[in-house]
Short mmCIF file of C-alpha atoms in Angstrom, two decimals:
data_model
loop_
_atom_site.label_atom_id
_atom_site.label_comp_id
_atom_site.label_asym_id
_atom_site.label_seq_id
_atom_site.Cartn_x
_atom_site.Cartn_y
_atom_site.Cartn_z
CA MET A 3 -0.04 -0.01 0.02
CA GLU A 4 1.57 3.43 -1.02
CA ILE A 5 0.67 6.27 0.97
CA ILE A 6 1.48 9.85 -0.51
CA VAL A 7 2.82 12.41 1.63
CA ARG A 8 3.08 15.81 0.18
CA ASN A 9 3.27 19.62 0.96
CA ASN A 10 1.02 22.02 -0.10
CA ASN A 11 0.23 25.80 1.46
CA ILE A 12 -3.20 27.57 1.05
CA GLU A 13 -3.22 30.73 1.38
CA GLY A 14 -0.32 31.11 3.50
CA VAL A 15 -0.93 28.05 5.67
CA PRO A 16 1.75 25.51 5.29
CA LEU A 17 0.20 22.10 5.26
CA LEU A 18 0.96 18.40 4.63
CA GLU A 19 -1.52 16.23 2.78
CA LEU A 20 -1.63 12.24 2.82
CA PHE A 21 -3.32 9.86 1.09
CA ARG A 22 -3.50 6.23 -0.16
CA MET A 23 -2.93 5.45 -3.49
CA ASP A 24 -5.96 3.21 -4.91
CA GLN A 25 -8.96 3.22 -7.24
CA ILE A 26 -11.03 5.71 -4.79
CA LEU A 27 -10.89 9.14 -5.98
CA LYS A 28 -12.96 11.07 -3.72
CA LYS A 29 -12.17 10.73 -0.51
CA PRO A 30 -13.32 12.03 2.66
CA MET A 31 -11.03 14.88 4.33
CA ILE A 32 -9.98 14.76 7.86
CA ILE A 33 -7.93 17.75 9.12
CA VAL A 34 -5.52 17.19 12.30
CA TYR A 35 -3.77 19.73 14.54
CA HIS A 36 -0.79 19.34 16.17
CA GLY A 37 -0.17 20.65 20.03
CA TYR A 38 1.07 24.22 21.45
CA LEU A 39 4.80 24.46 20.23
CA GLY A 40 4.72 21.87 17.82
CA ARG A 41 4.27 21.68 14.00
CA LYS A 42 2.66 19.39 11.72
CA GLU A 43 5.21 16.89 11.18
CA PHE A 44 4.94 16.05 15.05
CA ILE A 45 1.86 14.43 14.07
CA LEU A 46 2.77 12.60 10.92
CA PRO A 47 2.34 9.00 12.39
CA GLN A 48 -1.26 9.87 13.66
CA ALA A 49 -1.72 11.30 10.25
CA TYR A 50 -0.51 7.98 8.39
CA LEU A 51 -2.90 6.08 10.32
CA LEU A 52 -5.74 7.69 8.95
CA ALA A 53 -4.31 7.96 5.22
CA VAL A 54 -4.05 3.99 5.71
CA ASN A 55 -7.81 4.01 6.33
CA GLY A 56 -8.93 5.77 3.24
CA PHE A 57 -8.70 9.40 4.26
CA PHE A 58 -7.26 12.48 2.80
CA VAL A 59 -5.63 13.75 5.44
CA VAL A 60 -4.92 17.75 5.68
CA VAL A 61 -2.45 18.51 8.59
CA PRO A 62 -1.57 22.11 8.81
CA ASP A 63 0.88 24.35 10.88
CA ALA A 64 -1.25 26.19 13.68
CA TYR A 65 -0.89 29.51 13.60
CA GLY A 66 2.48 30.92 14.87
CA HIS A 67 3.91 27.35 14.59
CA GLY A 68 5.76 25.43 12.44
CA GLU A 69 6.95 27.31 8.69
CA ARG A 70 4.78 29.90 10.36
CA SER A 71 6.54 30.68 13.19
CA SER A 72 8.28 34.07 13.59
CA GLY A 73 10.91 33.09 15.95
CA GLN A 74 8.92 34.58 18.98
CA ILE A 75 6.64 32.05 20.86
CA VAL A 76 3.16 32.85 20.01
CA ASP A 77 0.60 33.33 22.83
CA LEU A 78 -1.79 30.04 23.33
CA PHE A 79 -5.14 31.81 22.93
CA THR A 80 -3.85 34.01 19.67
CA SER A 81 -2.99 30.65 18.06
CA ILE A 82 -6.03 28.57 18.69
CA THR A 83 -8.40 31.65 17.53
CA LYS A 84 -6.35 32.46 14.26
CA SER A 85 -6.22 28.68 13.39
CA VAL A 86 -10.15 28.20 14.04
CA SER A 87 -10.90 31.12 11.41
CA GLU A 88 -8.59 29.55 9.14
CA ILE A 89 -10.33 26.01 9.02
CA ASN A 90 -13.48 27.04 6.64
CA MET A 91 -10.85 28.53 4.16
CA ILE A 92 -8.65 25.56 4.16
CA ILE A 93 -12.04 22.86 3.64
CA ASP A 94 -13.70 25.22 0.71
CA SER A 95 -9.96 25.37 -0.93
CA TYR A 96 -10.77 21.47 -2.04
CA LYS A 97 -14.05 22.15 -3.58
CA ASP A 98 -12.79 21.73 -7.19
CA SER A 99 -10.20 18.59 -5.99
CA ARG A 100 -10.33 15.55 -7.84
CA GLU A 101 -9.19 13.71 -4.90
CA VAL A 102 -11.35 15.07 -2.18
CA ASP A 103 -15.13 14.76 -1.04
CA TYR A 104 -14.91 18.31 0.55
CA THR A 105 -18.94 17.73 1.78
CA ARG A 106 -17.23 14.61 4.08
CA VAL A 107 -14.92 16.31 6.63
CA GLY A 108 -13.83 15.73 10.26
CA LEU A 109 -11.47 17.50 12.41
CA ALA A 110 -9.05 16.39 14.90
CA GLY A 111 -6.31 17.74 17.35
CA TYR A 112 -4.00 16.79 19.91
CA SER A 113 -3.60 19.10 22.98
CA MET A 114 -3.78 22.86 21.71
CA GLY A 115 -4.79 20.91 18.55
CA GLY A 116 -7.96 19.62 20.53
CA CYS A 117 -8.61 22.95 21.83
CA ILE A 118 -8.76 24.20 18.17
CA THR A 119 -11.23 21.30 17.27
CA PHE A 120 -13.60 22.35 20.52
CA SER A 121 -13.80 25.95 19.71
CA TYR A 122 -14.30 25.24 16.16
CA ILE A 123 -17.45 23.06 16.64
CA THR A 124 -18.94 25.99 18.62
CA LEU A 125 -19.22 28.13 15.31
CA MET A 126 -22.58 28.57 13.24
CA ASP A 127 -20.56 28.23 10.30
CA LYS A 128 -19.19 24.80 10.88
CA LYS A 129 -18.39 22.38 7.93
CA ILE A 130 -17.75 18.96 9.46
CA LYS A 131 -19.35 15.66 10.29
CA ALA A 132 -17.32 14.68 12.83
CA ALA A 133 -15.08 16.13 15.84
CA VAL A 134 -12.08 14.27 17.79
CA PRO A 135 -10.69 16.25 20.47
CA VAL A 136 -7.61 14.17 21.95
CA ILE A 137 -5.84 14.93 25.15
CA SER A 138 -7.45 18.24 25.41
CA THR A 139 -10.14 20.42 27.17
CA PRO A 140 -13.18 22.65 26.54
CA ASP A 141 -12.66 24.40 30.04
CA TRP A 142 -9.61 26.41 29.23
CA VAL A 143 -9.80 28.24 32.82
CA SER A 144 -8.39 24.50 34.18
CA ILE A 145 -5.27 24.81 31.79
CA VAL A 146 -4.41 28.46 33.12
CA GLU A 147 -5.10 27.58 36.69
CA ARG A 148 -2.24 24.95 36.86
CA LEU A 149 0.31 27.70 35.50
CA LYS A 150 0.09 29.48 39.13
CA THR A 151 2.55 26.95 40.60
CA ASP A 152 5.87 28.39 41.53
CA GLU A 153 7.84 25.64 39.48
CA MET A 154 5.19 26.13 36.63
CA MET A 155 6.07 29.87 36.49
CA ALA A 156 9.76 29.22 36.57
CA ASP A 157 9.62 27.14 33.43
CA LEU A 158 7.34 29.52 31.50
CA LYS A 159 9.61 32.23 32.12
CA ALA A 160 12.89 30.34 31.19
CA ARG A 161 10.85 29.39 28.07
CA GLY A 162 10.00 32.74 27.23
CA ILE A 163 6.41 31.86 27.48
CA LEU A 164 5.93 34.55 29.83
CA SER A 165 7.68 37.48 31.31
CA HIS A 166 5.90 38.15 34.44
CA GLU A 167 3.55 36.71 36.81
CA SER A 168 0.30 39.05 35.98
CA GLN A 169 0.09 37.50 32.47
CA VAL A 170 -1.55 34.14 34.16
CA GLU A 171 -4.57 36.65 35.68
CA GLU A 172 -4.76 37.99 31.85
CA TYR A 173 -4.90 34.48 30.65
CA LEU A 174 -7.34 33.56 33.11
CA LYS A 175 -9.78 36.49 32.34
CA ILE A 176 -9.48 35.77 28.53
CA ALA A 177 -10.05 31.59 29.17
CA GLU A 178 -13.24 32.78 30.99
CA THR A 179 -14.50 34.74 28.16
CA ILE A 180 -13.44 32.14 25.20
CA GLN A 181 -13.58 28.70 26.48
CA PRO A 182 -15.41 26.34 24.19
CA ILE A 183 -17.46 24.78 27.37
CA ASN A 184 -19.56 28.39 27.43
CA ARG A 185 -20.91 27.89 24.34
CA TYR A 186 -21.76 23.98 24.76
CA GLU A 187 -25.22 24.25 23.33
CA ALA A 188 -23.86 24.81 20.03
CA MET A 189 -22.06 21.53 20.15
CA LYS A 190 -24.94 19.45 20.25
CA ASP A 191 -25.37 18.70 16.51
CA THR A 192 -21.94 17.41 15.83
CA PRO A 193 -20.65 13.90 16.50
CA LEU A 194 -17.99 14.10 19.04
CA LEU A 195 -15.50 11.86 20.41
CA MET A 196 -13.10 12.96 23.55
CA LEU A 197 -10.02 10.81 24.17
CA CYS A 198 -8.65 11.59 27.47
CA GLY A 199 -5.59 10.49 29.93
CA GLU A 200 -6.69 9.88 33.41
CA LYS A 201 -3.69 11.24 34.91
CA ASP A 202 -3.59 13.97 32.53
CA SER A 203 -2.32 17.34 34.44
CA VAL A 204 -1.83 19.73 31.55
CA THR A 205 -5.35 19.61 30.09
CA PRO A 206 -7.57 18.02 32.91
CA PRO A 207 -9.69 15.70 31.77
CA ALA A 208 -12.54 17.04 34.60
CA GLY A 209 -13.75 19.67 31.83
CA VAL A 210 -14.40 16.83 29.48
CA LYS A 211 -16.39 14.84 31.76
CA LYS A 212 -18.34 18.14 32.59
CA LEU A 213 -19.08 18.85 29.15
CA TYR A 214 -20.03 15.43 28.34
CA GLU A 215 -22.75 15.67 31.22
CA MET A 216 -23.53 18.70 29.87
CA LEU A 217 -24.13 17.66 26.29
CA ARG A 218 -26.11 14.34 26.87
CA PRO A 219 -29.21 15.69 27.76
CA ILE A 220 -29.60 17.83 24.28
CA PHE A 221 -27.49 15.86 22.03
CA PHE A 222 -28.93 15.12 18.59
CA ASP A 223 -28.10 11.46 19.07
CA LYS A 224 -26.88 9.88 22.27
CA SER A 225 -24.77 7.57 20.19
CA ALA A 226 -22.87 10.41 18.30
CA LEU A 227 -21.02 11.49 21.74
CA LYS A 228 -18.45 9.64 23.70
CA TYR A 229 -15.78 10.16 26.06
CA SER A 230 -13.10 7.78 26.72
CA MET A 231 -10.93 7.98 29.66
CA TYR A 232 -7.55 5.82 29.49
CA PRO A 233 -6.81 4.63 32.75
CA GLY A 234 -2.98 5.29 33.89
CA VAL A 235 -2.48 7.81 31.14
CA GLY A 236 -0.90 11.07 30.97
CA HIS A 237 -0.65 13.77 28.66
CA SER A 238 -0.05 11.54 25.71
CA ASP A 239 -1.96 9.97 22.87
CA THR A 240 -1.50 6.39 22.61
CA THR A 241 -1.83 3.80 19.84
CA GLU A 242 -5.38 2.95 21.21
CA MET A 243 -6.50 6.21 21.11
CA ASN A 244 -5.46 6.76 17.48
CA LEU A 245 -7.45 3.62 16.44
CA GLU A 246 -10.50 4.92 18.15
CA LEU A 247 -10.12 7.85 16.63
CA SER A 248 -10.00 6.24 13.16
CA GLU A 249 -12.92 4.15 13.70
CA TRP A 250 -14.94 7.20 14.92
CA MET A 251 -14.10 8.93 11.61
CA LYS A 252 -15.01 5.99 9.60
CA ARG A 253 -18.36 5.64 11.27
CA PHE A 254 -19.63 9.46 11.03
CA VAL A 255 -17.38 11.08 7.98
#
């Protein structure tokens, strides 16, 4: 089985395309986003698995990351919101493609990429049929709260992510305003699988469970809403998570 991996650039967004060479010309598309301070190449193994399963996989560099990096560390929430604003443009760019069925699109992401996924499915003009955030959370306040320890502050300052403590309070106010869990009702019509590590301290899984409990009474199809908690797993994806992601996309996209 031959998997093609090629570079593309769509209106200034560098991305990788992966797909299987076979007789199926119009493949459903999955867009996959990487984590904070990562780049598209870091999730090639995950994208490869989706391509093997018959999807046309698009892996962009998130705003301020990879080939789009200015050399300065980009703010987490800026990267998320800018990346979300580009997704419909990326989908529409494949309208005339002979390789892609642009009416059948799924969205997935890891860590920050999962935050991008959660945020996108709150939009009124979303264009996807299924979403899978992995090791992520719709409760962004919980992400910021964990930054308040002396150890975390020292690490963030050393890496150039923060310059002073007051920035944490600024981030907290932003998170409270824009976090996806505030707009949970807008998610009720999108098949949603959430994959979490039980011991994830970066994106605490409690927010996912909370969202699940809020969505379940109003969800359009109870079988299209699921969260999977992986015992003993921290802030990292597993083979089993990626297989579950692939099966979800095959079912709903």
